[in-house]
Coordinates of C-alpha atoms and ligand atoms in Angstrom, one line a residue:
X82 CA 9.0 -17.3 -10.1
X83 CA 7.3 -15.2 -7.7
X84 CA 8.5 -12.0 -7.0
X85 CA 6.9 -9.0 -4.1
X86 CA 7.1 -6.0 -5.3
X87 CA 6.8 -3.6 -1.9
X88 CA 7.3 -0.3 -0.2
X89 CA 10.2 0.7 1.9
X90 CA 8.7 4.1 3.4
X91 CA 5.4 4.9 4.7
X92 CA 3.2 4.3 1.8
X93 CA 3.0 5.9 -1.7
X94 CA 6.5 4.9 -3.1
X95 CA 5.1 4.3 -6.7
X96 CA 4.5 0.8 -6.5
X97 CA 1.6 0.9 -8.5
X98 CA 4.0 2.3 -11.5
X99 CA 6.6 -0.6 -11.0
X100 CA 3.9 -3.6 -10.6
X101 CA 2.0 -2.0 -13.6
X102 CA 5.1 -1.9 -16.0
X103 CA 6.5 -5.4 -14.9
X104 CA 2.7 -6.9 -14.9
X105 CA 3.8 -6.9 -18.7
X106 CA 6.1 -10.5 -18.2
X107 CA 3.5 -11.6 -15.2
X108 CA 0.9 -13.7 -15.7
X109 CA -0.6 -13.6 -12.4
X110 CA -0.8 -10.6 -9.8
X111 CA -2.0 -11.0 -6.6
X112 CA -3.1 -8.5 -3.8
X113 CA -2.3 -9.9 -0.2
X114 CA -3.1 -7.4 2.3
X115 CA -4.8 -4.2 2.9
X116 CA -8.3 -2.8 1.2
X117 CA -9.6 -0.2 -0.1
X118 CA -8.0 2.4 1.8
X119 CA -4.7 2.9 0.0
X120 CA -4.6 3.4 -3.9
X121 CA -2.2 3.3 -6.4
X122 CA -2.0 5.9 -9.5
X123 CA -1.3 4.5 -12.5
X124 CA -1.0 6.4 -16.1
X125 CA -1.0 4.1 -19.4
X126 CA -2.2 4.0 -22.6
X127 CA -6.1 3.5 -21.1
X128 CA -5.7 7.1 -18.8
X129 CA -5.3 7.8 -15.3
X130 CA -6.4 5.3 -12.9
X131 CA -6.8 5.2 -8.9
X132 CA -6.6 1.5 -8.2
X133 CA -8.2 0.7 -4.7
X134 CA -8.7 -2.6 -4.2
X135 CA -7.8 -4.5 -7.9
X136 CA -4.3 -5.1 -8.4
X137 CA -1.6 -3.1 -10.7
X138 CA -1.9 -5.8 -13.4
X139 CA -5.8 -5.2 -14.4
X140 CA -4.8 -3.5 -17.3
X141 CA -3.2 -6.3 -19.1
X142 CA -4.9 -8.7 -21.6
X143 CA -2.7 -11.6 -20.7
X144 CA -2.6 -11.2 -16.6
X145 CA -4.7 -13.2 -14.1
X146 CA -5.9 -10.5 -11.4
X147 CA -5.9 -12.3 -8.1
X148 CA -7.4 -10.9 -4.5
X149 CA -5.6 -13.2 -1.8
X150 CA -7.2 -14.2 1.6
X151 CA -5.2 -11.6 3.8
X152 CA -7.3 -8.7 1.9
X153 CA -10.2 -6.7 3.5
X154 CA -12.9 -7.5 0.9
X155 CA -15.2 -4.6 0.0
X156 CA -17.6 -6.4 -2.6
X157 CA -19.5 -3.6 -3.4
X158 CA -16.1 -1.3 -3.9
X159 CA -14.4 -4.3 -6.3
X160 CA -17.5 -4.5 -8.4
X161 CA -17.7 -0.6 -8.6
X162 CA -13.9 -0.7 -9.6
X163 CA -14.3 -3.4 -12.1
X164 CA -17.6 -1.4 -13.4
X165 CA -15.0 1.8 -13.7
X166 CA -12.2 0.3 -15.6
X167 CA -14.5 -1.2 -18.2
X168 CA -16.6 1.9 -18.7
X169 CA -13.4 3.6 -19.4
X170 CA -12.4 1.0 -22.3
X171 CA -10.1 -1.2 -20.7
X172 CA -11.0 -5.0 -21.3
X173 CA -12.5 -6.4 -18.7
X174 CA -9.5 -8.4 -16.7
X175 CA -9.5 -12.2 -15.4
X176 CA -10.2 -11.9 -11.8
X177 CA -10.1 -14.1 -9.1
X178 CA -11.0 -13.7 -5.6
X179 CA -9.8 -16.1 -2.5
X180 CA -13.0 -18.4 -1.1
X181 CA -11.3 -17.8 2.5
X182 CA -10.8 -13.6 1.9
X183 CA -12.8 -11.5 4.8
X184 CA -15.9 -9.5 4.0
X185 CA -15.5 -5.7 4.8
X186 CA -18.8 -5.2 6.0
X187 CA -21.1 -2.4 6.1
X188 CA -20.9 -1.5 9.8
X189 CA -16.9 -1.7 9.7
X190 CA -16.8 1.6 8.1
X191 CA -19.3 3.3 10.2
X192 CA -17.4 1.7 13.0
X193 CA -13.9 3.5 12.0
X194 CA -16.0 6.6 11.1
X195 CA -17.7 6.8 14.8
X196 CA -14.3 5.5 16.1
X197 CA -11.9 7.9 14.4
X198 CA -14.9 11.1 15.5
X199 CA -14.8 9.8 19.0
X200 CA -11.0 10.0 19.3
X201 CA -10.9 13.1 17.7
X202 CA -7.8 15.5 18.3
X203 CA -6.3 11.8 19.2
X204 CA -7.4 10.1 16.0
X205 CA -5.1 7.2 13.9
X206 CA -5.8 9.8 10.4
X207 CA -7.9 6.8 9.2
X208 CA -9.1 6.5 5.6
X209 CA -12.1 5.3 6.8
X210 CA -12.5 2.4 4.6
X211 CA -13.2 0.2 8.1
X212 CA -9.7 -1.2 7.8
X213 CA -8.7 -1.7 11.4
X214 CA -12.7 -2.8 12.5
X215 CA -12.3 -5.2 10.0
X216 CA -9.2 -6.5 10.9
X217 CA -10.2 -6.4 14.9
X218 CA -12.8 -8.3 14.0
X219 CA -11.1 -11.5 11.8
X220 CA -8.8 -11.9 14.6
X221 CA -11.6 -11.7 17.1
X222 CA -13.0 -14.7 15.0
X223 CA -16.2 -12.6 14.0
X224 CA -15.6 -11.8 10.7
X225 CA -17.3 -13.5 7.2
X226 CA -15.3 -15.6 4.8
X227 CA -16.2 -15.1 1.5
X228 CA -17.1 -18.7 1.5
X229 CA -19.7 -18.3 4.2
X230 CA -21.6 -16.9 1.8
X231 CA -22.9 -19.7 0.5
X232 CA -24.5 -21.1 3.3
X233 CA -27.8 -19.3 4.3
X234 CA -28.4 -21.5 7.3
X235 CA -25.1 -20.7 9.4
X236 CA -25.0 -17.3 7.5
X237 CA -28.2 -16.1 9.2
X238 CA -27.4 -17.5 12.8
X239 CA -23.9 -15.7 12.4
X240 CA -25.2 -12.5 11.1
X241 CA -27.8 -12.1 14.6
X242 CA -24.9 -13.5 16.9
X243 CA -22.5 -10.9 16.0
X244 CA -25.0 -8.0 15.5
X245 CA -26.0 -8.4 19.1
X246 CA -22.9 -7.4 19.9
X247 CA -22.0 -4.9 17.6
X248 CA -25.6 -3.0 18.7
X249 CA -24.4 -3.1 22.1
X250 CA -21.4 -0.8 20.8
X251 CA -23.8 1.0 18.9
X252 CA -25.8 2.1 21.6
X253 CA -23.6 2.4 24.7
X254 CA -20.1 3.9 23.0
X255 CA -21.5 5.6 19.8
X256 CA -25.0 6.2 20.9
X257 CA -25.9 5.5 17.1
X258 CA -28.6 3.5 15.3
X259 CA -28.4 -0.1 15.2
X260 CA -27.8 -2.2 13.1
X261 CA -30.8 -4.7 11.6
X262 CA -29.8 -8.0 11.2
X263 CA -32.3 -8.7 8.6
X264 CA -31.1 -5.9 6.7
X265 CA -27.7 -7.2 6.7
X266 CA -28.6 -10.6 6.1
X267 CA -30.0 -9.2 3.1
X268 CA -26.9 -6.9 1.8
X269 CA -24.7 -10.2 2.3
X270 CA -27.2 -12.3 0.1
X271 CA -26.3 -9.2 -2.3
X272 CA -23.1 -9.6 -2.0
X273 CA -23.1 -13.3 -2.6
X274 CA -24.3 -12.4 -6.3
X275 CA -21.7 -9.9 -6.9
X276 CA -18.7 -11.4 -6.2
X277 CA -19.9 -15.2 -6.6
X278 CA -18.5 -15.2 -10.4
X279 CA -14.9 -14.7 -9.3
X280 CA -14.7 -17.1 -6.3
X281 CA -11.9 -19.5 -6.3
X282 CA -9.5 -21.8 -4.1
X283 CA -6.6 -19.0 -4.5
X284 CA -3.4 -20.8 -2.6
X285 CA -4.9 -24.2 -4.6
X286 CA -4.5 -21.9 -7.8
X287 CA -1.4 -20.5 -7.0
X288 CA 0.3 -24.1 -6.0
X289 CA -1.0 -25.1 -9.5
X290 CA 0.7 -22.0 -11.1
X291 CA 3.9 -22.4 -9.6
X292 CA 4.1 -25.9 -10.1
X293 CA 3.5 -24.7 -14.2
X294 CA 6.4 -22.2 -14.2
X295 CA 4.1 -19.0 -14.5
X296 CA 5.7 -15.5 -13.4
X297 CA 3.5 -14.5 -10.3
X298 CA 3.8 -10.6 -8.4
X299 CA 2.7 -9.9 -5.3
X300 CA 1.9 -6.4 -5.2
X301 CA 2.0 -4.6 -1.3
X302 CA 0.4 -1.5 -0.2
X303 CA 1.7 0.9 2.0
X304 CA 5.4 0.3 3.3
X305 CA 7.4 -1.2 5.7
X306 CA 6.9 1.9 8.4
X307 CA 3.2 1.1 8.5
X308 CA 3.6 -2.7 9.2
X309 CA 1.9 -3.2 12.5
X310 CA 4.8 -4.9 13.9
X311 CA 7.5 -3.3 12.7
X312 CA 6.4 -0.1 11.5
X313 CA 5.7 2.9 13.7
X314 CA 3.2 1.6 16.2
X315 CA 0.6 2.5 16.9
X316 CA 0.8 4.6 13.6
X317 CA 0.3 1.7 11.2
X318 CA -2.0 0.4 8.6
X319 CA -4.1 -3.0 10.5
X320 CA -2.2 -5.6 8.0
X321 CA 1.1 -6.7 7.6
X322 CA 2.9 -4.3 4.6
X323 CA 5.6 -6.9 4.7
X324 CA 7.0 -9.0 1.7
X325 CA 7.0 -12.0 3.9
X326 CA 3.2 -11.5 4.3
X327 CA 2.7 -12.1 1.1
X328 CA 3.4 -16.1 1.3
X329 CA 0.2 -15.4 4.4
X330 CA -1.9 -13.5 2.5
X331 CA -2.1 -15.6 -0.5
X332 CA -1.6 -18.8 0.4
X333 CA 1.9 -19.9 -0.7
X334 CA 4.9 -21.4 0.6
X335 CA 7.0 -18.6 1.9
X336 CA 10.5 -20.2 0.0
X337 CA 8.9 -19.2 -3.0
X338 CA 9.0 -15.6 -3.2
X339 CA 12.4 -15.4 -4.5
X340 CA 12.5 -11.7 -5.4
X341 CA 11.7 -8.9 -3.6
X342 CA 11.7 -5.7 -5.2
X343 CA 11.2 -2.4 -2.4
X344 CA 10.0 1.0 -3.9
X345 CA 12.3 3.5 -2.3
X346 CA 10.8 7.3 -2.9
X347 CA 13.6 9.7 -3.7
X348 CA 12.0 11.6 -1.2
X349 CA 9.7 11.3 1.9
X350 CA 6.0 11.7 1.9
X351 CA 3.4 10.5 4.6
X352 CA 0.2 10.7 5.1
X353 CA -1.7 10.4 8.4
X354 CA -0.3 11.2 12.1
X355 CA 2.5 9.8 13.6
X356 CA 6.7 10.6 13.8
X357 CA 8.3 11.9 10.8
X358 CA 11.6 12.8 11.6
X359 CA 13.0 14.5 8.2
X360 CA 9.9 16.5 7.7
X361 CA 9.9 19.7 6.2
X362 CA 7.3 22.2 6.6
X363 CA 6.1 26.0 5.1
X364 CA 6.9 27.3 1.6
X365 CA 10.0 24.5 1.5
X366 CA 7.0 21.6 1.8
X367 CA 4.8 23.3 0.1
X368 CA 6.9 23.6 -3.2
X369 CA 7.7 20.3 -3.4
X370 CA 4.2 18.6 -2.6
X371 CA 3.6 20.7 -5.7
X372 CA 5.9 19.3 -7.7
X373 CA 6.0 15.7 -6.5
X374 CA 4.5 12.5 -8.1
X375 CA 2.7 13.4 -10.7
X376 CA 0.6 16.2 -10.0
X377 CA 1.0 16.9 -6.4
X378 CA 1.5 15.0 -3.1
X379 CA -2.3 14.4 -2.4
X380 CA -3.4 10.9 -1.1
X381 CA -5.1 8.8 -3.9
X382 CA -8.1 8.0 -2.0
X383 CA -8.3 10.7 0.4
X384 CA -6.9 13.9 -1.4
X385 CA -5.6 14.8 1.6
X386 CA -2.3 16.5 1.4
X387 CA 0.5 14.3 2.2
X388 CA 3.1 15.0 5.0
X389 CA 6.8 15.9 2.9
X390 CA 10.7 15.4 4.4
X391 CA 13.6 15.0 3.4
X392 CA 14.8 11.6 2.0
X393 CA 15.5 9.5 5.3
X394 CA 17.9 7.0 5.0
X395 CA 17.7 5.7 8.4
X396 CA 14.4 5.0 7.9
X397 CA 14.3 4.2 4.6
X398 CA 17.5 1.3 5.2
X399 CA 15.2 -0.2 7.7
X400 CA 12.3 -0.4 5.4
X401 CA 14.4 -1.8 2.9
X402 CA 15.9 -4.6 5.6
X403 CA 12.9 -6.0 7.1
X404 CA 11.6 -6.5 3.8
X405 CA 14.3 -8.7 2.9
X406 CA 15.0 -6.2 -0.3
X407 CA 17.1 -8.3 -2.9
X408 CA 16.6 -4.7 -4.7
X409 CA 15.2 -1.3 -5.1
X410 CA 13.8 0.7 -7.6
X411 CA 14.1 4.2 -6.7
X412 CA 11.3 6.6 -7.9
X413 CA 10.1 10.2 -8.6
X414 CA 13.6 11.5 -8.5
X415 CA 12.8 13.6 -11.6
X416 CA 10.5 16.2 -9.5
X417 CA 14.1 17.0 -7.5
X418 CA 15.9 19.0 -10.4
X419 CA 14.5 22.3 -9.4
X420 CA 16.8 22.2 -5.7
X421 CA 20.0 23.4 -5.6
X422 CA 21.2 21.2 -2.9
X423 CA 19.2 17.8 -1.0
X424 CA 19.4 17.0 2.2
X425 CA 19.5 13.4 3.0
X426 CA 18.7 12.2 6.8
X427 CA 21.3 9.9 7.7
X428 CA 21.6 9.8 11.4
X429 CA 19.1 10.1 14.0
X430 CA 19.8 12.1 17.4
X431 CA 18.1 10.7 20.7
X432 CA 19.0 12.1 23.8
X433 CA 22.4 14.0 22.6
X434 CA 23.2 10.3 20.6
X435 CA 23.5 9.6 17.3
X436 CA 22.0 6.1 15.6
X437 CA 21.8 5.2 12.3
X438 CA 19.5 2.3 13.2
X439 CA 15.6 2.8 13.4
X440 CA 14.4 3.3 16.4
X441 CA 11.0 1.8 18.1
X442 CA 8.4 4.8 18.5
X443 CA 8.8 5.1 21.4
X444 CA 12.9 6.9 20.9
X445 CA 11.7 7.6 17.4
X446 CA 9.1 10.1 18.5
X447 CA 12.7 12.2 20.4
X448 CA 14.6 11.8 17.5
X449 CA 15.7 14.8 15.5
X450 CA 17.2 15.0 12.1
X451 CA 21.1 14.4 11.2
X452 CA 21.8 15.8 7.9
X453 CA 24.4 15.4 4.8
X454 CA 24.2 17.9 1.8
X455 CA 24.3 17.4 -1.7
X456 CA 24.4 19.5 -4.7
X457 CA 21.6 19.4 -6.7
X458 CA 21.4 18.8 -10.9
X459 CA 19.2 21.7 -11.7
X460 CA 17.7 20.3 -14.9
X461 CA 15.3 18.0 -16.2
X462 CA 15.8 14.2 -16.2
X463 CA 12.2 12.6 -17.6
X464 CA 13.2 10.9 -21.0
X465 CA 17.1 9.6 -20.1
X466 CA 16.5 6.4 -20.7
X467 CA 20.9 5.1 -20.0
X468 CA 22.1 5.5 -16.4
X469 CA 25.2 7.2 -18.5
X470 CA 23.6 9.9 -19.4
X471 CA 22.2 11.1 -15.9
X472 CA 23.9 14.5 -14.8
X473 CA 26.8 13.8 -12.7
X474 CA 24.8 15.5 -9.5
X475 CA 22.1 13.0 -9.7
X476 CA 24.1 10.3 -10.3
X477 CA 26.1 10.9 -6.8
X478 CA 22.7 11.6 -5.1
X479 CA 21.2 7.4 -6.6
X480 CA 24.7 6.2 -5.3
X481 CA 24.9 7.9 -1.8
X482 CA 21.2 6.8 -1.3
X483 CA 22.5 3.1 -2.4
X484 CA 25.5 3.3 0.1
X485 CA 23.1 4.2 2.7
X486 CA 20.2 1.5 1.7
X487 CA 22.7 -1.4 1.1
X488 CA 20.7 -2.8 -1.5
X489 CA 21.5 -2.3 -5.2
X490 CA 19.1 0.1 -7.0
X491 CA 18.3 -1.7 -10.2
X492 CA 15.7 0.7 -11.2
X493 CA 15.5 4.7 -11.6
X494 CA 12.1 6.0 -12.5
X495 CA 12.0 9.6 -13.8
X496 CA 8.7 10.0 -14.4
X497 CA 5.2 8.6 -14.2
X498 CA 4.4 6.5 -17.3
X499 CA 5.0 3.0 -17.7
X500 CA 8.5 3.6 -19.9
X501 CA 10.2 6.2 -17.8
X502 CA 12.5 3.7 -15.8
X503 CA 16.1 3.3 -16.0
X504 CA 17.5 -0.2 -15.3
X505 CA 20.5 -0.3 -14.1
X506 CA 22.0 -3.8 -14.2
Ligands
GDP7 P1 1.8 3.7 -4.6 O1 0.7 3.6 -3.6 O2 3.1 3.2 -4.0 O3 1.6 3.0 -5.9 O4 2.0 5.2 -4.9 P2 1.0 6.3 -5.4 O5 0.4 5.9 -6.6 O6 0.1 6.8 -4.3 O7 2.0 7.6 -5.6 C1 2.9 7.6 -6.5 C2 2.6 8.8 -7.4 O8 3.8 9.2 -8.0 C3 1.6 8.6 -8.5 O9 0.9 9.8 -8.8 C4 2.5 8.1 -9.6 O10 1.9 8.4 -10.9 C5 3.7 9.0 -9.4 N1 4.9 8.4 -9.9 C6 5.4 7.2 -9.8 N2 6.7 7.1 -10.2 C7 7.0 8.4 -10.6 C8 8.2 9.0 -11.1 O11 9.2 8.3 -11.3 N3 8.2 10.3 -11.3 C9 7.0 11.1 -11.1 N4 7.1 12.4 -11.4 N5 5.9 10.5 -10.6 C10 5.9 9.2 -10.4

C-alpha cells in the first residue's frame, strides 16, 4: 500500500510529526521532491531533530530510507545529515538514493544567493539552498544524474560544456568569480565517493516492493499553496508539493498511491513573500508565533520568523482538493487554548464579491478576509488521548474546520511528540 502523506497550506503543517509516527507500520519512506531547503522537526525518544533532506522514517530500525529521482540532491548536505543522526546515537538507517536523482551543485547555491541579492527588495524569500537554479537547470537539460557520476569521460566533457556557460552568467550578470571546471570536476569525483554506497535503481526497487506487499510513505515538503502550478505563483517552491508528484518523483505507477493523507495546520503560518490573506500582524501575531509548534513559529532551516493568520479555510479546502486528500490530520491545535474566540477565514472578498473558491494570484493578491467567530476552550488539551474527552469548544472548532475542508479529519495532534494524536475513526 502506498500512502502520501502531504501538506495542505503553505509549508510547515507537521508532516514531519505524522510521517515520523506512522514510519512505525512503513517499511519504506521515500522523499520525492524538494531539497534541502525545507525541514521537518521531529521530537522522539533520540532528541530533537531538523530533517533536511533524509526522510521522516530515519529513525526507525526496521524502515528503508529512500531519496527518489524528483529530489535536488545535495551530497555533501545528506552525508553531513547522516553523519549528525549517528553522532547523536540513532542507528545508522538503510538508505537508498535514486541512480537518476539530480546533483545540487556547488554553483546552484551561489547562483540563488547572487540571484535572490540582485532582486533584492523584489526577492522570491529564498532559502538559498539553490533550489530553483537547480531545478532551472534539469529542465534546461544541464543538470547531473547521479548516475553520471560514474563516467569520467562524458563527466569531464559535461562539466566544461556547462561551466562555459554558467561563467558567462558569472561575469556579465553577477560580475563574480568563475567557476573552474577542474575544480568542479574534482568536487564531483568527491561526490562520487560519498554517495556511491547508497546508489540504487529506486522505481526498480519500489516496483519490487510493491509487488511484495510492503507498506510504502511518500513524505511531501511544503504544501499545496507552494506547488508551482497550482500554488501561488510565482510564490512557490521550484518542485511539485503535490501528492500526485509523488508517483513522478519516485518512480511508481500513479494508481498506486491509494492514500493520501494532507496535514492541515489548525492555524496559518508562512514563510517567505507572497499573498496571505488571513494574516495577522502586531502583538496578536506575535503571541501566537510564540506559542505555536513547538517552541515558536521560526523556520526550521532558516530561523526566520514565520508569517501567522488566521486559519483559512478557503485556502486550506483548496489545498486539501488538489491533493486529492482521502483525509486530514489536523495539527498544533493545542497551542490555541489560550484565545477566547478563533477566527476562521471562510470567504474571500474580490472586488465587493465574495468566493469561497481559491483564487489564482493574480485575484488572490485583492482578496481580503471573510470571517466566522468561534469561542475558544481556554484550557489545555496535550495528553487527551479520546476525541470524547476534547472540550466541547474545540470539538465545534475540528468539526466547522471539517465542514469547511470536506474531508474527514482522522487525526488530531495536540502536541509535538510522536504519541500526542487523536484518531478519530
Ligand atoms: P513540517 O515541515 O510540515 O514537518 O513542519 P515543521 O516541522 O516545520 O513544523 C511543525 C512544528 O510543529 C514542529 O516544530 C513540530 O514539532 C511541531 N508540531 C507538530 N505537530 C504539533 C502539535 O500537534 N502540537 C504542537 N504544539 N506542535 C506540533
Amino acid at each position: 500500500m502506498v500512502r502520501a502523506i502531504v501538506g495542505a497550506n503553505w509549508g510547515d503543517e507537521g508532516k514531519g510529526k505524522i510521517t515520523d509516527m506512522l514510519a512505525k507500520e512503513s517499511d519504506i519512506i521515500i522523499r520525492y521532491q524538494g531539497g534541502s531547503n525545507a525541514g521537518h522537526t521531529i521530537i522522539n525518544n533520540y532528541g530533537k531533530f531538523a530533517l533536511h533532506l533524509l526522510p521522516s522514517g530515519v529513525f526507525y530500525h526496521h524502515t528503508t530510507s529512500v531519496i527518489g529521482n524528483g529530489v535536488a540532491l545535495n551530497i555533501p548536505f545528506l552525508v553531513k545529515e547522516i553523519q549528525d543522526l549517528v553522532s547523536k546515537g540513532v542507528p545508522k538507517p538503510e538508505i537508498l538514493v535514486s541512480d537518476r536523482a539530480q546533483i545540487l551543485m556547488p554553483y546552484h547555491i551561489l547562483f540563488d544567493q547572487y540571484e535572490e541579492e540582485r532582486l533584492g527588495k523584489k526577492s522570491f524569500g529564498s532559502t538559498k539552498s539553490g533550489i530553483a537554479p537547480f531545478y532551472s537547470d534539469k529542465y534546461a537539460k544541464i543538470g547531473f544524474q547521479v548516475s553520471e557520476l560514474f563516467n569520467e569521460e562524458s563527466l569531464k566533457e559535461k562539466v566544461e560544456r556547462v561551466c562555459e556557460t554558467k561563467n558567462v552568467l558569472m561575469e556579465h550578470l553577477y560580475h563574480k568569480p568563475a567557476i573552474d571546471p577542474e575544480e568542479l570536476f574534482k568536487t564531483l569525483l568527491e561526490y562520487r565517493e560519498m554517495v556511491k554506497p547508497y546508489v540504487c535503481d529506486v522505481s526498480k526497487y519500489l516496483h519490487e516492493a510493491i509487488k511484495a506487499g510492503k507498506n510504502i510513505l511518500l513524505e511531501g515538503q511544503l504544501g499545496s499553496l507552494k506547488d508551482p502550478d497550482h500554488g501561488i505563483y510565482p510564490m512557490v517552491t521550484s518542485s511539485s508539493t503535490l501528492a500526485a508528484y509523488g508517483a513522478i518523483g519516485a518512480g511508481i505507477p500513479p494508481y498506486e498511491i491509494k492514500n493520501i493523507t494532507t496535514v492541515v495546520k489548525a492555524y496559518s503560518s508562512a514563510v517567505g513573500a507572497g499573498a496571505f490573506v488571513s494574516e495577522i500582524f502586531g502583538e496578536e501575531a506575535d503571541e501566537l508565533r510564540r506559542r505555536g509548534g513547538d517552541g515558536g513559529e521560526y523556520g526550521a532551516t532558516t530561523g526566520r520568523p514565520r508569517r501567522m493568520g488566521w486559519f483559512d479555510a478557503v485556502a486550506s479546502r483548496y489545498g486539501c482538493r488538489i491533493q486529492g486528500s482521502t483525509e486530514v490530520a489536523l495539527t498544533v491545535l493545542d497551542v490555541l487554548g489560550y484565545l477566547d474566540e478563533l477566527r476562521i477565514c471562510v470567504g474571500y472578498e474580490i472586488d465587493g464579491k465574495v468566493t469561497k473558491d481559491f483564487p489564482t494570484t493574480v485575484e488572490l493578491n485583492r482578496a481580503k478576509p471573510v470571517y466566522t467567530t468561534l469561542p475558544g476552550w481556554k484550557c489545555e488539551i496535550r495528553g487527551i488521548k479520546n476525541y470524547g474527552d476534547l472540550p466541547e469548544n474545540c470539538r465545534n472548532y475540528i468539526e466547522f474546520i471539517e465542514k469547511e475542508l470536506e474531508t474527514p479529519i482522522t487525526m488530531v495532534s495536540n502536541g509535538p511528540g510522536r504519541d500526542e494524536i487523536i484518531y478519530r475513526r
